[in-house]
Amino acid sequence: MIEQLLKKQVHKSQLLFFALSSSLGLAILLIVVQLFIDTQSIFNSKNDLLGNQNLIIYKDLGRDNAFTASEIETLNAQDFINKTGSFTHGTYRVLASVTFPNHAGISTEMFLEAVSDQFIDITNKDWKWKPGDKEVPIIIPKNYINLYNFGYAASSGLPQVNEKIIRQVPIDLTLTGTHYTQNYRAYILDASEKINSILVPESFLNYTNSKLSPNKEHKVSRIILDVINPSDPKLLEFLASKKYNYLSNDIQNSKLSYVLKLILSIVLGIGLLITILSIYLVITNINLLILKNKQTITQLHFLGYSKTQIAKVYHAIAYKILAISIVVALLLSIICKFIFSPYLSVLQVEHTLTSILYLIILSLFIFIGLALYYRKHTNSKIQQMISPNTSLLTTEN
């Protein structure tokens, strides 16, 4: 009976409108959260154009183009630079030989460099070397594989290789320094998309430099910077003032990353704003329902019904609106996930259901949090209504 009396002023179509308006903001919120989760592999990846923000700088070509210790200290002191890493090069000549079964072998002179592991875009447990190891892992630029396959191999009749089998190609290294010549067996561990150099572990390069050419000075000709934003005007002005060079593609990639993050942040802000407005709309309309039933609520209280019994009716209304809103928002976000999947696959985003699981958990937290808030707010309004000293006890129109 109490529910029938209190729900006289409630229209189902009105409640459905409140629920759908609330679901719009929640859906935008969940969709953006889902995109953030799905694209974390891009923004956190070290080998993607949207990954860690690194910038490689160098000086103009010439006899004295090495970075000094004081210049490196100056770079580290800048607020817009997180840390720096130095490229160490081999102080000896390198001859690499590769032999394919049933094909003539190829030999070429090459170079070896090393940089701190924290700047390398490859994570592999085999990326290590110590004196006595039989093989040396090498990381090459990914475009080298393409140049070999579609250029050298195609014109020379040699077999093409892909990234899966490239590790099986044996490489013989002949290192000739000022004091000694040593031979090593090497293999290509992986291909880098960000560092355009032939890399070996720092331990190997330091060891061979000290053994083969101990009297040669190790100069730093290139510096890799870990920066907040490579397109930061302050950073670019600083590099220009020092006459340091860099690849413009790195700047363009960072701008793309910044724009994508900015767009996601703006959409997230819009979703939050709509969600807050819809929550305020639901609260306002619950208040109106309570005010419309002011006389009925007061009479029921005088007849012996407790505040809890009266509030339960409005709790149920708020819970229904909230439940419909979250279910609709969750369904819309899941549908959008499958709509966006083909577009995200272009950016090499793996299609997983992890984000859906996170959205379900987030939706549960939102439901519990808002339900508790609605409950507390409704109880407060009912208490004001039945209190003899309340300003809400005014004459109904």
mmCIF file of C-alpha atoms in Angstrom:
data_model
loop_
_atom_site.group_PDB
_atom_site.id
_atom_site.type_symbol
_atom_site.label_atom_id
_atom_site.label_comp_id
_atom_site.label_asym_id
_atom_site.label_seq_id
_atom_site.Cartn_x
_atom_site.Cartn_y
_atom_site.Cartn_z
ATOM 1 C CA MET A 1 0.000 0.000 0.000
ATOM 2 C CA ILE A 2 2.768 2.448 0.902
ATOM 3 C CA GLU A 3 4.439 1.924 -2.481
ATOM 4 C CA GLN A 4 1.199 2.588 -4.356
ATOM 5 C CA LEU A 5 0.644 5.809 -2.436
ATOM 6 C CA LEU A 6 4.146 7.140 -2.966
ATOM 7 C CA LYS A 7 4.381 6.114 -6.629
ATOM 8 C CA LYS A 8 1.256 7.974 -7.696
ATOM 9 C CA GLN A 9 3.403 10.857 -8.961
ATOM 10 C CA VAL A 10 5.929 8.572 -10.681
ATOM 11 C CA HIS A 11 5.679 8.028 -14.441
ATOM 12 C CA LYS A 12 7.568 5.111 -15.979
ATOM 13 C CA SER A 13 8.330 7.048 -19.153
ATOM 14 C CA GLN A 14 9.873 9.809 -17.047
ATOM 15 C CA LEU A 15 12.067 7.336 -15.171
ATOM 16 C CA LEU A 16 13.114 5.728 -18.463
ATOM 17 C CA PHE A 17 14.127 9.144 -19.797
ATOM 18 C CA PHE A 18 16.241 9.802 -16.681
ATOM 19 C CA ALA A 19 17.884 6.389 -17.043
ATOM 20 C CA LEU A 20 18.725 6.826 -20.730
ATOM 21 C CA SER A 21 20.090 10.341 -20.194
ATOM 22 C CA SER A 22 22.295 9.010 -17.396
ATOM 23 C CA SER A 23 23.445 6.115 -19.576
ATOM 24 C CA LEU A 24 24.732 8.534 -22.240
ATOM 25 C CA GLY A 25 27.317 10.102 -19.947
ATOM 26 C CA LEU A 26 28.245 6.768 -18.387
ATOM 27 C CA ALA A 27 28.619 5.192 -21.834
ATOM 28 C CA ILE A 28 31.032 7.913 -22.974
ATOM 29 C CA LEU A 29 32.953 7.498 -19.728
ATOM 30 C CA LEU A 30 33.202 3.698 -20.088
ATOM 31 C CA ILE A 31 34.108 3.871 -23.779
ATOM 32 C CA VAL A 32 36.998 6.263 -23.135
ATOM 33 C CA VAL A 33 38.221 4.162 -20.192
ATOM 34 C CA GLN A 34 38.060 1.126 -22.467
ATOM 35 C CA LEU A 35 40.078 2.919 -25.153
ATOM 36 C CA PHE A 36 42.685 3.932 -22.569
ATOM 37 C CA ILE A 37 43.008 0.298 -21.474
ATOM 38 C CA ASP A 38 43.131 -1.082 -25.017
ATOM 39 C CA THR A 39 45.683 1.465 -26.203
ATOM 40 C CA GLN A 40 48.038 1.150 -23.242
ATOM 41 C CA SER A 41 50.056 -1.341 -25.291
ATOM 42 C CA ILE A 42 50.574 1.480 -27.802
ATOM 43 C CA PHE A 43 51.390 4.342 -25.471
ATOM 44 C CA ASN A 44 53.567 2.197 -23.210
ATOM 45 C CA SER A 45 55.185 0.240 -26.007
ATOM 46 C CA LYS A 46 58.831 0.947 -26.648
ATOM 47 C CA ASN A 47 58.793 0.004 -30.303
ATOM 48 C CA ASP A 48 55.765 1.859 -31.561
ATOM 49 C CA LEU A 49 55.445 5.393 -32.856
ATOM 50 C CA LEU A 50 53.209 6.179 -29.873
ATOM 51 C CA GLY A 51 55.515 4.582 -27.352
ATOM 52 C CA ASN A 52 58.174 5.977 -25.055
ATOM 53 C CA GLN A 53 59.177 9.487 -26.014
ATOM 54 C CA ASN A 54 62.823 9.219 -27.065
ATOM 55 C CA LEU A 55 64.785 11.620 -29.210
ATOM 56 C CA ILE A 56 68.236 10.971 -30.671
ATOM 57 C CA ILE A 57 70.439 14.033 -31.119
ATOM 58 C CA TYR A 58 73.835 14.543 -32.758
ATOM 59 C CA LYS A 59 76.140 17.329 -33.827
ATOM 60 C CA ASP A 60 77.081 18.504 -37.308
ATOM 61 C CA LEU A 61 79.483 16.198 -39.059
ATOM 62 C CA GLY A 62 83.146 17.009 -38.591
ATOM 63 C CA ARG A 63 86.271 16.061 -36.741
ATOM 64 C CA ASP A 64 85.021 17.362 -33.404
ATOM 65 C CA ASN A 65 81.411 16.179 -33.224
ATOM 66 C CA ALA A 66 81.616 14.259 -29.947
ATOM 67 C CA PHE A 67 79.643 15.227 -26.845
ATOM 68 C CA THR A 68 81.690 16.277 -23.831
ATOM 69 C CA ALA A 69 80.953 15.365 -20.224
ATOM 70 C CA SER A 70 79.886 18.929 -19.439
ATOM 71 C CA GLU A 71 77.453 18.957 -22.380
ATOM 72 C CA ILE A 72 75.878 15.731 -21.163
ATOM 73 C CA GLU A 73 75.564 17.212 -17.645
ATOM 74 C CA THR A 74 73.831 20.262 -19.143
ATOM 75 C CA LEU A 75 71.361 17.985 -20.930
ATOM 76 C CA ASN A 76 70.597 16.094 -17.720
ATOM 77 C CA ALA A 77 69.967 19.367 -15.880
ATOM 78 C CA GLN A 78 67.071 20.395 -18.147
ATOM 79 C CA ASP A 79 63.549 20.060 -16.726
ATOM 80 C CA PHE A 80 62.099 18.779 -19.997
ATOM 81 C CA ILE A 81 64.608 15.911 -20.206
ATOM 82 C CA ASN A 82 64.069 12.907 -17.943
ATOM 83 C CA LYS A 83 67.366 11.156 -18.615
ATOM 84 C CA THR A 84 70.026 10.711 -21.268
ATOM 85 C CA GLY A 85 71.824 7.743 -22.736
ATOM 86 C CA SER A 86 75.064 7.662 -24.722
ATOM 87 C CA PHE A 87 75.713 5.593 -27.818
ATOM 88 C CA THR A 88 78.994 3.719 -27.409
ATOM 89 C CA HIS A 89 80.623 2.588 -30.651
ATOM 90 C CA GLY A 90 83.216 -0.057 -31.305
ATOM 91 C CA THR A 91 86.803 1.130 -31.670
ATOM 92 C CA TYR A 92 87.671 -1.602 -34.161
ATOM 93 C CA ARG A 93 86.793 -2.786 -37.649
ATOM 94 C CA VAL A 94 83.994 -5.313 -37.994
ATOM 95 C CA LEU A 95 83.599 -7.847 -40.803
ATOM 96 C CA ALA A 96 80.357 -9.849 -40.777
ATOM 97 C CA SER A 97 79.905 -13.033 -42.812
ATOM 98 C CA VAL A 98 76.672 -14.921 -43.415
ATOM 99 C CA THR A 99 76.371 -18.276 -45.170
ATOM 100 C CA PHE A 100 73.061 -19.685 -46.415
ATOM 101 C CA PRO A 101 72.663 -23.377 -47.271
ATOM 102 C CA ASN A 102 73.054 -23.999 -51.027
ATOM 103 C CA HIS A 103 73.904 -20.332 -51.598
ATOM 104 C CA ALA A 104 77.098 -18.355 -51.769
ATOM 105 C CA GLY A 105 78.002 -16.570 -48.560
ATOM 106 C CA ILE A 106 78.044 -12.811 -48.198
ATOM 107 C CA SER A 107 80.462 -10.639 -46.250
ATOM 108 C CA THR A 108 80.313 -6.971 -45.430
ATOM 109 C CA GLU A 109 81.975 -4.441 -43.213
ATOM 110 C CA MET A 110 79.689 -3.038 -40.560
ATOM 111 C CA PHE A 111 79.729 -1.221 -37.244
ATOM 112 C CA LEU A 112 78.581 -2.039 -33.735
ATOM 113 C CA GLU A 113 77.078 0.277 -31.147
ATOM 114 C CA ALA A 114 75.610 -0.078 -27.686
ATOM 115 C CA VAL A 115 73.220 1.963 -25.568
ATOM 116 C CA SER A 116 71.773 1.510 -22.115
ATOM 117 C CA ASP A 117 69.150 -1.261 -21.960
ATOM 118 C CA GLN A 118 66.497 1.147 -20.627
ATOM 119 C CA PHE A 119 66.412 2.877 -24.030
ATOM 120 C CA ILE A 120 66.166 -0.287 -26.113
ATOM 121 C CA ASP A 121 62.722 -1.085 -27.472
ATOM 122 C CA ILE A 122 63.242 -4.847 -27.180
ATOM 123 C CA THR A 123 62.530 -6.843 -24.042
ATOM 124 C CA ASN A 124 64.160 -10.260 -24.181
ATOM 125 C CA LYS A 125 65.853 -12.373 -21.540
ATOM 126 C CA ASP A 126 68.543 -13.338 -24.072
ATOM 127 C CA TRP A 127 69.694 -9.737 -24.427
ATOM 128 C CA LYS A 128 72.865 -10.219 -22.385
ATOM 129 C CA TRP A 129 76.474 -11.218 -22.784
ATOM 130 C CA LYS A 130 79.413 -12.000 -20.559
ATOM 131 C CA PRO A 131 82.985 -13.070 -21.293
ATOM 132 C CA GLY A 132 82.997 -16.724 -22.246
ATOM 133 C CA ASP A 133 79.568 -16.753 -23.910
ATOM 134 C CA LYS A 134 79.631 -18.530 -27.279
ATOM 135 C CA GLU A 135 77.206 -16.244 -29.100
ATOM 136 C CA VAL A 136 76.584 -12.518 -29.231
ATOM 137 C CA PRO A 137 72.978 -11.230 -29.623
ATOM 138 C CA ILE A 138 72.470 -8.404 -32.112
ATOM 139 C CA ILE A 139 69.563 -6.024 -32.604
ATOM 140 C CA ILE A 140 69.232 -4.471 -36.043
ATOM 141 C CA PRO A 141 66.852 -1.804 -37.399
ATOM 142 C CA LYS A 142 63.670 -3.281 -38.808
ATOM 143 C CA ASN A 143 64.120 -1.433 -42.076
ATOM 144 C CA TYR A 144 67.390 -3.333 -42.625
ATOM 145 C CA ILE A 145 65.355 -6.536 -42.988
ATOM 146 C CA ASN A 146 63.127 -4.887 -45.562
ATOM 147 C CA LEU A 147 66.129 -3.527 -47.459
ATOM 148 C CA TYR A 148 67.681 -6.977 -47.553
ATOM 149 C CA ASN A 149 64.508 -8.832 -48.561
ATOM 150 C CA PHE A 150 63.252 -6.436 -51.215
ATOM 151 C CA GLY A 151 66.577 -5.099 -52.372
ATOM 152 C CA TYR A 152 69.693 -7.200 -51.962
ATOM 153 C CA ALA A 153 68.095 -10.672 -51.752
ATOM 154 C CA ALA A 154 65.775 -10.061 -54.702
ATOM 155 C CA SER A 155 68.616 -8.929 -56.969
ATOM 156 C CA SER A 156 71.188 -11.507 -55.777
ATOM 157 C CA GLY A 157 69.011 -14.605 -55.744
ATOM 158 C CA LEU A 158 69.470 -15.094 -52.011
ATOM 159 C CA PRO A 159 66.636 -16.394 -49.829
ATOM 160 C CA GLN A 160 64.388 -13.881 -48.128
ATOM 161 C CA VAL A 161 63.996 -14.027 -44.352
ATOM 162 C CA ASN A 162 61.274 -12.935 -41.957
ATOM 163 C CA GLU A 163 61.498 -11.844 -38.343
ATOM 164 C CA LYS A 164 60.557 -15.307 -37.064
ATOM 165 C CA ILE A 165 63.423 -17.163 -38.693
ATOM 166 C CA ILE A 166 66.006 -14.387 -38.757
ATOM 167 C CA ARG A 167 67.337 -15.541 -35.383
ATOM 168 C CA GLN A 168 68.375 -18.820 -36.989
ATOM 169 C CA VAL A 169 70.706 -17.098 -39.461
ATOM 170 C CA PRO A 170 74.317 -17.611 -38.216
ATOM 171 C CA ILE A 171 76.646 -14.628 -38.374
ATOM 172 C CA ASP A 172 80.436 -14.763 -38.064
ATOM 173 C CA LEU A 173 82.034 -11.581 -36.720
ATOM 174 C CA THR A 174 85.693 -10.768 -37.262
ATOM 175 C CA LEU A 175 86.777 -7.897 -35.016
ATOM 176 C CA THR A 176 90.099 -6.262 -35.865
ATOM 177 C CA GLY A 177 91.523 -3.755 -33.419
ATOM 178 C CA THR A 178 94.863 -2.054 -32.952
ATOM 179 C CA HIS A 179 96.206 -4.928 -30.821
ATOM 180 C CA TYR A 180 94.229 -8.080 -31.574
ATOM 181 C CA THR A 181 91.799 -9.768 -33.906
ATOM 182 C CA GLN A 182 89.027 -11.912 -32.485
ATOM 183 C CA ASN A 183 86.228 -13.979 -33.996
ATOM 184 C CA TYR A 184 82.762 -14.307 -32.515
ATOM 185 C CA ARG A 185 79.587 -16.140 -33.415
ATOM 186 C CA ALA A 186 76.517 -13.879 -33.458
ATOM 187 C CA TYR A 187 72.816 -14.015 -34.228
ATOM 188 C CA ILE A 188 70.056 -11.445 -34.739
ATOM 189 C CA LEU A 189 67.912 -11.447 -31.619
ATOM 190 C CA ASP A 190 65.276 -8.988 -32.826
ATOM 191 C CA ALA A 191 64.579 -5.933 -34.946
ATOM 192 C CA SER A 192 64.093 -2.433 -33.593
ATOM 193 C CA GLU A 193 61.604 0.075 -34.959
ATOM 194 C CA LYS A 194 63.002 3.085 -33.108
ATOM 195 C CA ILE A 195 66.792 2.867 -32.973
ATOM 196 C CA ASN A 196 68.444 2.993 -36.377
ATOM 197 C CA SER A 197 71.679 1.260 -35.445
ATOM 198 C CA ILE A 198 73.266 -2.182 -35.097
ATOM 199 C CA LEU A 199 73.285 -2.826 -31.356
ATOM 200 C CA VAL A 200 75.106 -5.307 -29.174
ATOM 201 C CA PRO A 201 75.001 -5.559 -25.355
ATOM 202 C CA GLU A 202 77.007 -2.884 -23.566
ATOM 203 C CA SER A 203 79.004 -5.545 -21.749
ATOM 204 C CA PHE A 204 80.207 -7.010 -25.053
ATOM 205 C CA LEU A 205 81.191 -3.663 -26.550
ATOM 206 C CA ASN A 206 83.012 -2.492 -23.431
ATOM 207 C CA TYR A 207 84.867 -5.802 -23.210
ATOM 208 C CA THR A 208 85.952 -5.882 -26.867
ATOM 209 C CA ASN A 209 86.917 -2.196 -26.870
ATOM 210 C CA SER A 210 89.201 -2.727 -23.880
ATOM 211 C CA LYS A 211 90.712 -5.889 -25.358
ATOM 212 C CA LEU A 212 91.109 -5.019 -29.027
ATOM 213 C CA SER A 213 91.843 -1.283 -28.904
ATOM 214 C CA PRO A 214 92.676 -0.354 -25.320
ATOM 215 C CA ASN A 215 94.427 2.881 -26.274
ATOM 216 C CA LYS A 216 91.619 4.355 -28.372
ATOM 217 C CA GLU A 217 89.407 7.000 -26.825
ATOM 218 C CA HIS A 218 85.707 6.227 -26.573
ATOM 219 C CA LYS A 219 83.795 9.196 -27.937
ATOM 220 C CA VAL A 220 80.070 9.813 -27.633
ATOM 221 C CA SER A 221 78.793 10.948 -31.010
ATOM 222 C CA ARG A 222 75.072 10.496 -30.388
ATOM 223 C CA ILE A 223 72.814 10.983 -27.378
ATOM 224 C CA ILE A 224 69.389 9.456 -26.845
ATOM 225 C CA LEU A 225 67.030 11.554 -24.726
ATOM 226 C CA ASP A 226 64.066 10.369 -22.695
ATOM 227 C CA VAL A 227 61.797 13.408 -22.748
ATOM 228 C CA ILE A 228 58.297 14.339 -21.646
ATOM 229 C CA ASN A 229 57.329 15.622 -25.088
ATOM 230 C CA PRO A 230 59.744 15.704 -28.059
ATOM 231 C CA SER A 231 57.673 18.470 -29.674
ATOM 232 C CA ASP A 232 57.924 20.713 -26.596
ATOM 233 C CA PRO A 233 58.886 24.218 -27.825
ATOM 234 C CA LYS A 234 61.277 24.657 -24.885
ATOM 235 C CA LEU A 235 63.122 21.478 -25.852
ATOM 236 C CA LEU A 236 63.316 22.433 -29.524
ATOM 237 C CA GLU A 237 64.540 25.938 -28.685
ATOM 238 C CA PHE A 238 67.204 24.475 -26.404
ATOM 239 C CA LEU A 239 68.431 22.040 -29.084
ATOM 240 C CA ALA A 240 68.477 24.833 -31.665
ATOM 241 C CA SER A 241 70.511 27.074 -29.356
ATOM 242 C CA LYS A 242 73.068 24.288 -28.933
ATOM 243 C CA LYS A 243 72.980 23.476 -32.680
ATOM 244 C CA TYR A 244 72.084 19.865 -31.985
ATOM 245 C CA ASN A 245 70.476 17.913 -34.818
ATOM 246 C CA TYR A 246 67.642 15.377 -34.615
ATOM 247 C CA LEU A 247 65.316 13.479 -36.941
ATOM 248 C CA SER A 248 62.147 15.405 -37.737
ATOM 249 C CA ASN A 249 60.161 12.136 -37.912
ATOM 250 C CA ASP A 250 60.606 11.711 -34.157
ATOM 251 C CA ILE A 251 58.963 15.084 -33.597
ATOM 252 C CA GLN A 252 56.082 14.309 -35.947
ATOM 253 C CA ASN A 253 55.419 10.989 -34.214
ATOM 254 C CA SER A 254 55.336 12.649 -30.807
ATOM 255 C CA LYS A 255 52.851 15.230 -32.070
ATOM 256 C CA LEU A 256 50.571 12.415 -33.226
ATOM 257 C CA SER A 257 50.867 10.747 -29.827
ATOM 258 C CA TYR A 258 50.126 14.022 -28.047
ATOM 259 C CA VAL A 259 47.067 14.735 -30.233
ATOM 260 C CA LEU A 260 45.625 11.256 -29.658
ATOM 261 C CA LYS A 261 46.094 11.522 -25.904
ATOM 262 C CA LEU A 262 44.586 15.010 -25.938
ATOM 263 C CA ILE A 263 41.530 13.802 -27.871
ATOM 264 C CA LEU A 264 40.998 10.914 -25.459
ATOM 265 C CA SER A 265 41.351 13.268 -22.495
ATOM 266 C CA ILE A 266 38.848 15.737 -23.951
ATOM 267 C CA VAL A 267 36.314 12.989 -24.661
ATOM 268 C CA LEU A 268 36.873 11.621 -21.144
ATOM 269 C CA GLY A 269 36.213 15.087 -19.734
ATOM 270 C CA ILE A 270 33.017 15.386 -21.767
ATOM 271 C CA GLY A 271 31.902 11.975 -20.501
ATOM 272 C CA LEU A 272 32.581 12.984 -16.907
ATOM 273 C CA LEU A 273 30.695 16.254 -17.374
ATOM 274 C CA ILE A 274 27.643 14.537 -18.872
ATOM 275 C CA THR A 275 27.752 11.887 -16.136
ATOM 276 C CA ILE A 276 27.854 14.529 -13.384
ATOM 277 C CA LEU A 277 25.000 16.466 -15.008
ATOM 278 C CA SER A 278 22.910 13.323 -15.397
ATOM 279 C CA ILE A 279 23.515 12.369 -11.751
ATOM 280 C CA TYR A 280 22.460 15.877 -10.742
ATOM 281 C CA LEU A 281 19.350 15.512 -12.926
ATOM 282 C CA VAL A 282 18.383 12.234 -11.240
ATOM 283 C CA ILE A 283 18.897 13.739 -7.778
ATOM 284 C CA THR A 284 16.848 16.802 -8.696
ATOM 285 C CA ASN A 285 13.968 14.677 -9.950
ATOM 286 C CA ILE A 286 14.045 12.428 -6.881
ATOM 287 C CA ASN A 287 13.815 15.610 -4.795
ATOM 288 C CA LEU A 288 10.808 16.709 -6.850
ATOM 289 C CA LEU A 289 9.129 13.342 -6.340
ATOM 290 C CA ILE A 290 9.675 13.632 -2.607
ATOM 291 C CA LEU A 291 8.308 17.191 -2.552
ATOM 292 C CA LYS A 292 5.231 16.200 -4.575
ATOM 293 C CA ASN A 293 4.503 13.482 -1.998
ATOM 294 C CA LYS A 294 5.283 15.749 0.941
ATOM 295 C CA GLN A 295 1.833 15.528 2.491
ATOM 296 C CA THR A 296 1.577 11.784 1.941
ATOM 297 C CA ILE A 297 5.024 11.196 3.483
ATOM 298 C CA THR A 298 4.110 13.294 6.532
ATOM 299 C CA GLN A 299 0.809 11.486 7.019
ATOM 300 C CA LEU A 300 2.450 8.064 6.673
ATOM 301 C CA HIS A 301 5.018 9.053 9.276
ATOM 302 C CA PHE A 302 2.254 10.161 11.697
ATOM 303 C CA LEU A 303 0.520 6.806 11.082
ATOM 304 C CA GLY A 304 3.625 4.996 12.367
ATOM 305 C CA TYR A 305 5.639 4.256 9.258
ATOM 306 C CA SER A 306 9.352 4.712 9.842
ATOM 307 C CA LYS A 307 11.706 6.832 7.792
ATOM 308 C CA THR A 308 13.376 3.653 6.521
ATOM 309 C CA GLN A 309 10.104 2.192 5.206
ATOM 310 C CA ILE A 310 9.258 5.408 3.368
ATOM 311 C CA ALA A 311 12.782 5.855 1.990
ATOM 312 C CA LYS A 312 12.887 2.296 0.594
ATOM 313 C CA VAL A 313 10.400 3.277 -2.105
ATOM 314 C CA TYR A 314 12.654 6.068 -3.351
ATOM 315 C CA HIS A 315 15.727 3.901 -2.959
ATOM 316 C CA ALA A 316 14.170 1.375 -5.302
ATOM 317 C CA ILE A 317 13.399 4.099 -7.861
ATOM 318 C CA ALA A 318 16.977 5.409 -7.755
ATOM 319 C CA TYR A 319 18.434 1.884 -7.953
ATOM 320 C CA LYS A 320 16.320 1.066 -11.012
ATOM 321 C CA ILE A 321 17.384 4.233 -12.791
ATOM 322 C CA LEU A 322 21.020 3.577 -11.912
ATOM 323 C CA ALA A 323 20.885 -0.104 -12.912
ATOM 324 C CA ILE A 324 19.297 0.644 -16.298
ATOM 325 C CA SER A 325 21.827 3.421 -16.932
ATOM 326 C CA ILE A 326 24.841 1.250 -16.180
ATOM 327 C CA VAL A 327 23.581 -1.786 -18.100
ATOM 328 C CA VAL A 328 22.820 0.334 -21.190
ATOM 329 C CA ALA A 329 26.183 2.138 -20.880
ATOM 330 C CA LEU A 330 28.047 -1.161 -20.509
ATOM 331 C CA LEU A 331 26.323 -2.678 -23.541
ATOM 332 C CA LEU A 332 27.094 0.408 -25.636
ATOM 333 C CA SER A 333 30.765 0.328 -24.613
ATOM 334 C CA ILE A 334 31.060 -3.381 -25.495
ATOM 335 C CA ILE A 335 29.431 -2.780 -28.884
ATOM 336 C CA CYS A 336 31.827 0.113 -29.515
ATOM 337 C CA LYS A 337 34.772 -2.115 -28.631
ATOM 338 C CA PHE A 338 33.956 -4.465 -31.506
ATOM 339 C CA ILE A 339 33.267 -1.524 -33.821
ATOM 340 C CA PHE A 340 36.661 0.050 -33.010
ATOM 341 C CA SER A 341 38.613 -3.222 -33.171
ATOM 342 C CA PRO A 342 39.357 -3.129 -36.945
ATOM 343 C CA TYR A 343 40.664 0.421 -36.622
ATOM 344 C CA LEU A 344 42.804 -0.359 -33.571
ATOM 345 C CA SER A 345 44.241 -3.446 -35.278
ATOM 346 C CA VAL A 346 45.885 -1.088 -37.793
ATOM 347 C CA LEU A 347 47.902 0.261 -34.838
ATOM 348 C CA GLN A 348 48.792 -3.335 -33.857
ATOM 349 C CA VAL A 349 46.535 -3.345 -30.806
ATOM 350 C CA GLU A 350 45.798 -6.882 -29.660
ATOM 351 C CA HIS A 351 42.107 -7.790 -29.510
ATOM 352 C CA THR A 352 41.501 -9.029 -25.961
ATOM 353 C CA LEU A 353 38.561 -9.117 -23.575
ATOM 354 C CA THR A 354 40.589 -7.688 -20.696
ATOM 355 C CA SER A 355 39.101 -4.224 -21.052
ATOM 356 C CA ILE A 356 35.562 -5.638 -20.869
ATOM 357 C CA LEU A 357 36.405 -7.318 -17.564
ATOM 358 C CA TYR A 358 37.776 -4.019 -16.234
ATOM 359 C CA LEU A 359 34.639 -2.208 -17.416
ATOM 360 C CA ILE A 360 32.391 -4.680 -15.587
ATOM 361 C CA ILE A 361 34.394 -4.189 -12.397
ATOM 362 C CA LEU A 362 34.334 -0.404 -12.858
ATOM 363 C CA SER A 363 30.567 -0.490 -13.477
ATOM 364 C CA LEU A 364 30.044 -2.412 -10.238
ATOM 365 C CA PHE A 365 32.052 0.184 -8.320
ATOM 366 C CA ILE A 366 30.088 3.007 -9.969
ATOM 367 C CA PHE A 367 26.796 1.310 -9.099
ATOM 368 C CA ILE A 368 27.788 0.740 -5.477
ATOM 369 C CA GLY A 369 29.190 4.260 -5.079
ATOM 370 C CA LEU A 370 26.210 6.044 -6.625
ATOM 371 C CA ALA A 371 23.715 3.755 -4.880
ATOM 372 C CA LEU A 372 25.209 4.643 -1.510
ATOM 373 C CA TYR A 373 25.177 8.327 -2.443
ATOM 374 C CA TYR A 374 21.534 8.223 -3.593
ATOM 375 C CA ARG A 375 20.592 6.335 -0.444
ATOM 376 C CA LYS A 376 22.258 8.865 1.829
ATOM 377 C CA HIS A 377 20.774 11.819 -0.078
ATOM 378 C CA THR A 378 17.255 10.358 -0.073
ATOM 379 C CA ASN A 379 17.408 9.577 3.647
ATOM 380 C CA SER A 380 18.495 13.153 4.307
ATOM 381 C CA LYS A 381 15.598 14.601 2.309
ATOM 382 C CA ILE A 382 13.042 12.297 3.957
ATOM 383 C CA GLN A 383 14.431 13.269 7.368
ATOM 384 C CA GLN A 384 13.983 16.946 6.494
ATOM 385 C CA MET A 385 10.468 16.201 5.311
ATOM 386 C CA ILE A 386 9.252 14.539 8.501
ATOM 387 C CA SER A 387 11.138 16.880 10.824
ATOM 388 C CA PRO A 388 8.832 19.402 12.536
ATOM 389 C CA ASN A 389 11.424 22.188 12.062
ATOM 390 C CA THR A 390 12.022 21.813 8.386
ATOM 391 C CA SER A 391 11.879 24.510 5.777
ATOM 392 C CA LEU A 392 10.516 21.993 3.287
ATOM 393 C CA LEU A 393 7.110 21.898 5.014
ATOM 394 C CA THR A 394 5.432 24.432 2.809
ATOM 395 C CA THR A 395 1.929 24.510 1.404
ATOM 396 C CA GLU A 396 1.501 22.386 -1.687
ATOM 397 C CA ASN A 397 0.282 24.044 -4.863
#
